[in-house]
CSV table of C-alpha atoms and ligand atoms in Angstrom, one decimal:
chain,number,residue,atom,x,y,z
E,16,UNK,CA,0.0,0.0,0.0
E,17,UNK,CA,1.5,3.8,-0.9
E,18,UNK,CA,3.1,5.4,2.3
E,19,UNK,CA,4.1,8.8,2.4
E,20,UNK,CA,6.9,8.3,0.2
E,21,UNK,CA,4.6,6.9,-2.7
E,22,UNK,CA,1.9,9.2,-2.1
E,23,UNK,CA,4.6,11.6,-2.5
E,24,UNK,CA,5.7,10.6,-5.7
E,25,UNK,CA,2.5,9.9,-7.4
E,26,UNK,CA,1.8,13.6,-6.1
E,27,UNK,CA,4.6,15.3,-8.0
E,28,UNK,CA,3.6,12.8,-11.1
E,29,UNK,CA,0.2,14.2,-10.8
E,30,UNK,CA,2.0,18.2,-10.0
E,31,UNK,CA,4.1,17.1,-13.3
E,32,UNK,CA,1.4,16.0,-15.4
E,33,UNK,CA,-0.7,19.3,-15.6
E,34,UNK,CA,2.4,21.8,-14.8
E,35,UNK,CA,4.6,22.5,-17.7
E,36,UNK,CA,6.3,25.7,-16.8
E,37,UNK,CA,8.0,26.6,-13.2
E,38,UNK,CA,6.0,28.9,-11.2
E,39,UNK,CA,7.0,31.9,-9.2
E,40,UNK,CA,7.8,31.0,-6.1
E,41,UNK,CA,10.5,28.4,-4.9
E,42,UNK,CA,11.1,24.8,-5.8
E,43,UNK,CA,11.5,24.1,-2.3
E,44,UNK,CA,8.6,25.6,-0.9
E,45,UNK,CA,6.5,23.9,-4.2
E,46,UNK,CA,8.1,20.3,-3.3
E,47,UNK,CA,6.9,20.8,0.6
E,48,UNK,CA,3.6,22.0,-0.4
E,49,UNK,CA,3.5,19.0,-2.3
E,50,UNK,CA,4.4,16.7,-0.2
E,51,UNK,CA,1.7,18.0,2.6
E,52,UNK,CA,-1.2,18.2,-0.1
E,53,UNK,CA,-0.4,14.6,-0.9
E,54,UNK,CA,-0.7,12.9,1.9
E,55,UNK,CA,-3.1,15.4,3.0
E,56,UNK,CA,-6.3,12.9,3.3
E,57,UNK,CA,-4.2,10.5,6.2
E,58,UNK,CA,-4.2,13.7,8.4
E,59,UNK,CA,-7.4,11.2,9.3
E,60,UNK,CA,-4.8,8.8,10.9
E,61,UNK,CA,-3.7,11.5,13.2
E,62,UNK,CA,-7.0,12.4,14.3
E,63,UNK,CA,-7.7,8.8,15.4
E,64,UNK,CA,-4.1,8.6,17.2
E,65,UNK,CA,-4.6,12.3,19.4
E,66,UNK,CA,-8.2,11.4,19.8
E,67,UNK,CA,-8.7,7.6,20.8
E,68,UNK,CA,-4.5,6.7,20.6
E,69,UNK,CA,-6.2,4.1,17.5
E,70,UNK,CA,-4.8,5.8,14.1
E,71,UNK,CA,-7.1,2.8,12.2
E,72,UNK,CA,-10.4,4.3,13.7
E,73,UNK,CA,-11.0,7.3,11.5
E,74,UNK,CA,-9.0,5.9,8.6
E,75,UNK,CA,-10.0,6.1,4.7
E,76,UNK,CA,-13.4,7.9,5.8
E,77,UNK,CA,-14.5,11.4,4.4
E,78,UNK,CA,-11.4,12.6,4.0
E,79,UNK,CA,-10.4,9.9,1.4
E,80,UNK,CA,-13.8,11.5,-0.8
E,81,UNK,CA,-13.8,13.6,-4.4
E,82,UNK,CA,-15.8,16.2,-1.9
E,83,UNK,CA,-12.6,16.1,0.6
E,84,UNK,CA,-10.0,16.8,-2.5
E,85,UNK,CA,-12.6,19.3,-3.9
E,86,UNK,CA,-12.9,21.2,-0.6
E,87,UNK,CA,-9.7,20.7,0.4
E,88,UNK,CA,-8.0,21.8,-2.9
E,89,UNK,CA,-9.9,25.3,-2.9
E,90,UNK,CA,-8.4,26.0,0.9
E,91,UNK,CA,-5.2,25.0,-0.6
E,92,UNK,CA,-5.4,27.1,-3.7
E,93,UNK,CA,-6.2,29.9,-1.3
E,94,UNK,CA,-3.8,28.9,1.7
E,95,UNK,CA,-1.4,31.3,0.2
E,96,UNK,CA,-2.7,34.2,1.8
E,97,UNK,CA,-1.6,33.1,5.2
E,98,UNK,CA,2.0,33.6,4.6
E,99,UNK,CA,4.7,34.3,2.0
E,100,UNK,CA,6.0,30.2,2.9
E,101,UNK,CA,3.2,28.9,1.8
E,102,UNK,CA,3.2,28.8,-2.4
E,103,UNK,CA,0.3,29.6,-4.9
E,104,UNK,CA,-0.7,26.8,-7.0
E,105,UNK,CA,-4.1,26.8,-8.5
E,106,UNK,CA,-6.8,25.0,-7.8
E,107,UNK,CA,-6.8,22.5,-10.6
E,108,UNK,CA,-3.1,21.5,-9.1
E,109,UNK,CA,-4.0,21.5,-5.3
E,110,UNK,CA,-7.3,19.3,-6.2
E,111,UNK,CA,-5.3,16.6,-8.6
E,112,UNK,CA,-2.2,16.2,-5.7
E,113,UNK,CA,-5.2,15.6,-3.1
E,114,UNK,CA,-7.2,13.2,-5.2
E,115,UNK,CA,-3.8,11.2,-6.5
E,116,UNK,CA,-3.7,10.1,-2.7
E,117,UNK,CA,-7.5,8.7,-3.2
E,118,UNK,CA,-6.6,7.2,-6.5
E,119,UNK,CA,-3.7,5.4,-5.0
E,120,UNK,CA,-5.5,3.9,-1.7
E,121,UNK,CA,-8.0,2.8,-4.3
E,122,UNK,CA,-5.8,1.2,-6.8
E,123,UNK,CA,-3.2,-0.4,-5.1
E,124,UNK,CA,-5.0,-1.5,-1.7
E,125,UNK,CA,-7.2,-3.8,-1.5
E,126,UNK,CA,-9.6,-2.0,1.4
E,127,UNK,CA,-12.2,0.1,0.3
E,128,UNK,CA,-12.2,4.3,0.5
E,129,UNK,CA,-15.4,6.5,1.0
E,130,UNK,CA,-14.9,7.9,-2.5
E,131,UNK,CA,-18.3,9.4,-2.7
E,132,UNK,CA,-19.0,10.5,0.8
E,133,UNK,CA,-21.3,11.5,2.3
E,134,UNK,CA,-23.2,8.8,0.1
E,135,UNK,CA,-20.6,5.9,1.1
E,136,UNK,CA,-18.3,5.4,3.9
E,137,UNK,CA,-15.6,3.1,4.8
E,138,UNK,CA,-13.4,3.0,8.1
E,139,UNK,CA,-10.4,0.9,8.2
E,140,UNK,CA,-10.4,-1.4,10.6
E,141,UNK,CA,-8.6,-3.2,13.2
E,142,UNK,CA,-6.4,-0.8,15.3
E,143,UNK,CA,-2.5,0.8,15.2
E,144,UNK,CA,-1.1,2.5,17.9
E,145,UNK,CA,1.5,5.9,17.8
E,146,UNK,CA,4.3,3.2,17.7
E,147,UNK,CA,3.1,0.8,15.2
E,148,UNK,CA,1.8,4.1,12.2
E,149,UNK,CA,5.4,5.6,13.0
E,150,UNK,CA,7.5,2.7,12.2
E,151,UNK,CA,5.0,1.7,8.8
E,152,UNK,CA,5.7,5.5,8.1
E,153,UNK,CA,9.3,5.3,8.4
E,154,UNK,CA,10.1,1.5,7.3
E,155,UNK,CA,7.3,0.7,5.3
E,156,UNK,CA,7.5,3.4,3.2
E,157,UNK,CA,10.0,1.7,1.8
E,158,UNK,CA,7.7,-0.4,-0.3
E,159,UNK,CA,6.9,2.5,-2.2
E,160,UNK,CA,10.2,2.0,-4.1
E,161,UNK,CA,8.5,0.5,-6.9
E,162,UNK,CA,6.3,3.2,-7.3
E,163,UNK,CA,8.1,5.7,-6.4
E,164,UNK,CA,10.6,4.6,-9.2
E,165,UNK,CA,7.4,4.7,-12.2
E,166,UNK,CA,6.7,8.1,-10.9
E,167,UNK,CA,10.3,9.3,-11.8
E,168,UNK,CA,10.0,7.1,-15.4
E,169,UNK,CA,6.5,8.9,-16.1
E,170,UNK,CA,7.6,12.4,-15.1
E,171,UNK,CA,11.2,11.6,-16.8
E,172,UNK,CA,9.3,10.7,-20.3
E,173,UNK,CA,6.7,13.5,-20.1
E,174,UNK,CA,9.7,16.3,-19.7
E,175,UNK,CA,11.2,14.5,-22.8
E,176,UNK,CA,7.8,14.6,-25.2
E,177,UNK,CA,7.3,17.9,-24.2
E,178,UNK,CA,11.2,18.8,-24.8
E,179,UNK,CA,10.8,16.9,-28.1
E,180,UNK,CA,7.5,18.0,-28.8
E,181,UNK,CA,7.2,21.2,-28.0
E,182,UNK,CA,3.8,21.9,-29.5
E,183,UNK,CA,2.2,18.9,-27.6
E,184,UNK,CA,0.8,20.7,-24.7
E,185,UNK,CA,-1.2,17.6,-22.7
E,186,UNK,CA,-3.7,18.6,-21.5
E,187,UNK,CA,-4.8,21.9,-22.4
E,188,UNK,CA,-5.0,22.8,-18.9
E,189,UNK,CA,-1.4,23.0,-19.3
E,190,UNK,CA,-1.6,26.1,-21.5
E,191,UNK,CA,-2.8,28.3,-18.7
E,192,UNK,CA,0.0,30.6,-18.0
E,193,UNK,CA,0.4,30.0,-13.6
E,194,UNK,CA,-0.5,32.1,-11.7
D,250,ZN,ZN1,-4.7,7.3,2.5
């Protein structure tokens, strides 16, 4: 199943996919961004943890949802106003890193997300303490290496079309000049 690292990785493939030119503000502060917006929806497994020390117990509900990576994608778009660290991507871009994390539970686990809460709802089950969701975070994560590794071929052969091809814009999203 993808850990942070391969949410991570299918995030920037997803960032990749629709942003063809580099934006204004640092790569750095783009990457980190990145990195939270992906593996924004398992800010559920910390709820469960603080709340009932069970990180399992609120796991791959309503924030694994289209509505979540809707919702949670404007605030993003718009988070920039709450400090120059914080970068300006557009919605389209917040909205695709969020949902990549939903795609990925749902393609390469085999338990169920709530995809179109509040109509559907799944909760993971069984039960992982702070000491058993660190060490997956940290060691698992290493499982990711396979996809981690097709994320950097993908976003390695669409800078090389677009290099090559320099009139083959996909999609036509891309064409939007960033703001
Ligand atoms: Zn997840």
């Amino acid at each position: 199943m993808p850990f942070p690292l391969g949410h991570t990785a299918i995030g920037l493939a997803a960032y990749n996919t629709i942003q063809t030119s580099s934006h204004g503000s640092s790569r750095w502060k783009a990457l980190a961004f990145i990195v939270v917006l992906a593996n924004l929806p398992d800010i559920d497994v910390i709820a469960g943890l603080v709340l009932n020390a069970n990180g399992n117990l609120y796991h791959r509900g309503p924030t694994h949802s289209l509505i979540f990576a809707i919702v949670a994608g404007y605030l993003a778009a718009h988070a920039w106003r709450l400090g120059p660290f914080i970068p300006r991507l557009r919605f389209s871009l917040c909205f695709l890193i969020i949902f990549s994390h939903v795609l990925a539970d749902m393609v390469f686990t085999a338990s169920p997300v709530s995809l179109l809460w509040p109509f559907e709802v799944y909760w993971s089950i069984g039960s992982s303490g702070w000491g058993s969701v660190i060490h997956s975070v940290i060691f698992s994560s290493l499982q990711d290496v396979g996809i981690l590794l097709g994320s950097i071929a993908y976003i390695y052969v669409l800078l090389m079309v677009r290099k090559w091809l320099p009139d083959l814009r996909v999609p036509a999203l891309a064409r939007r000049r960033i703001r």
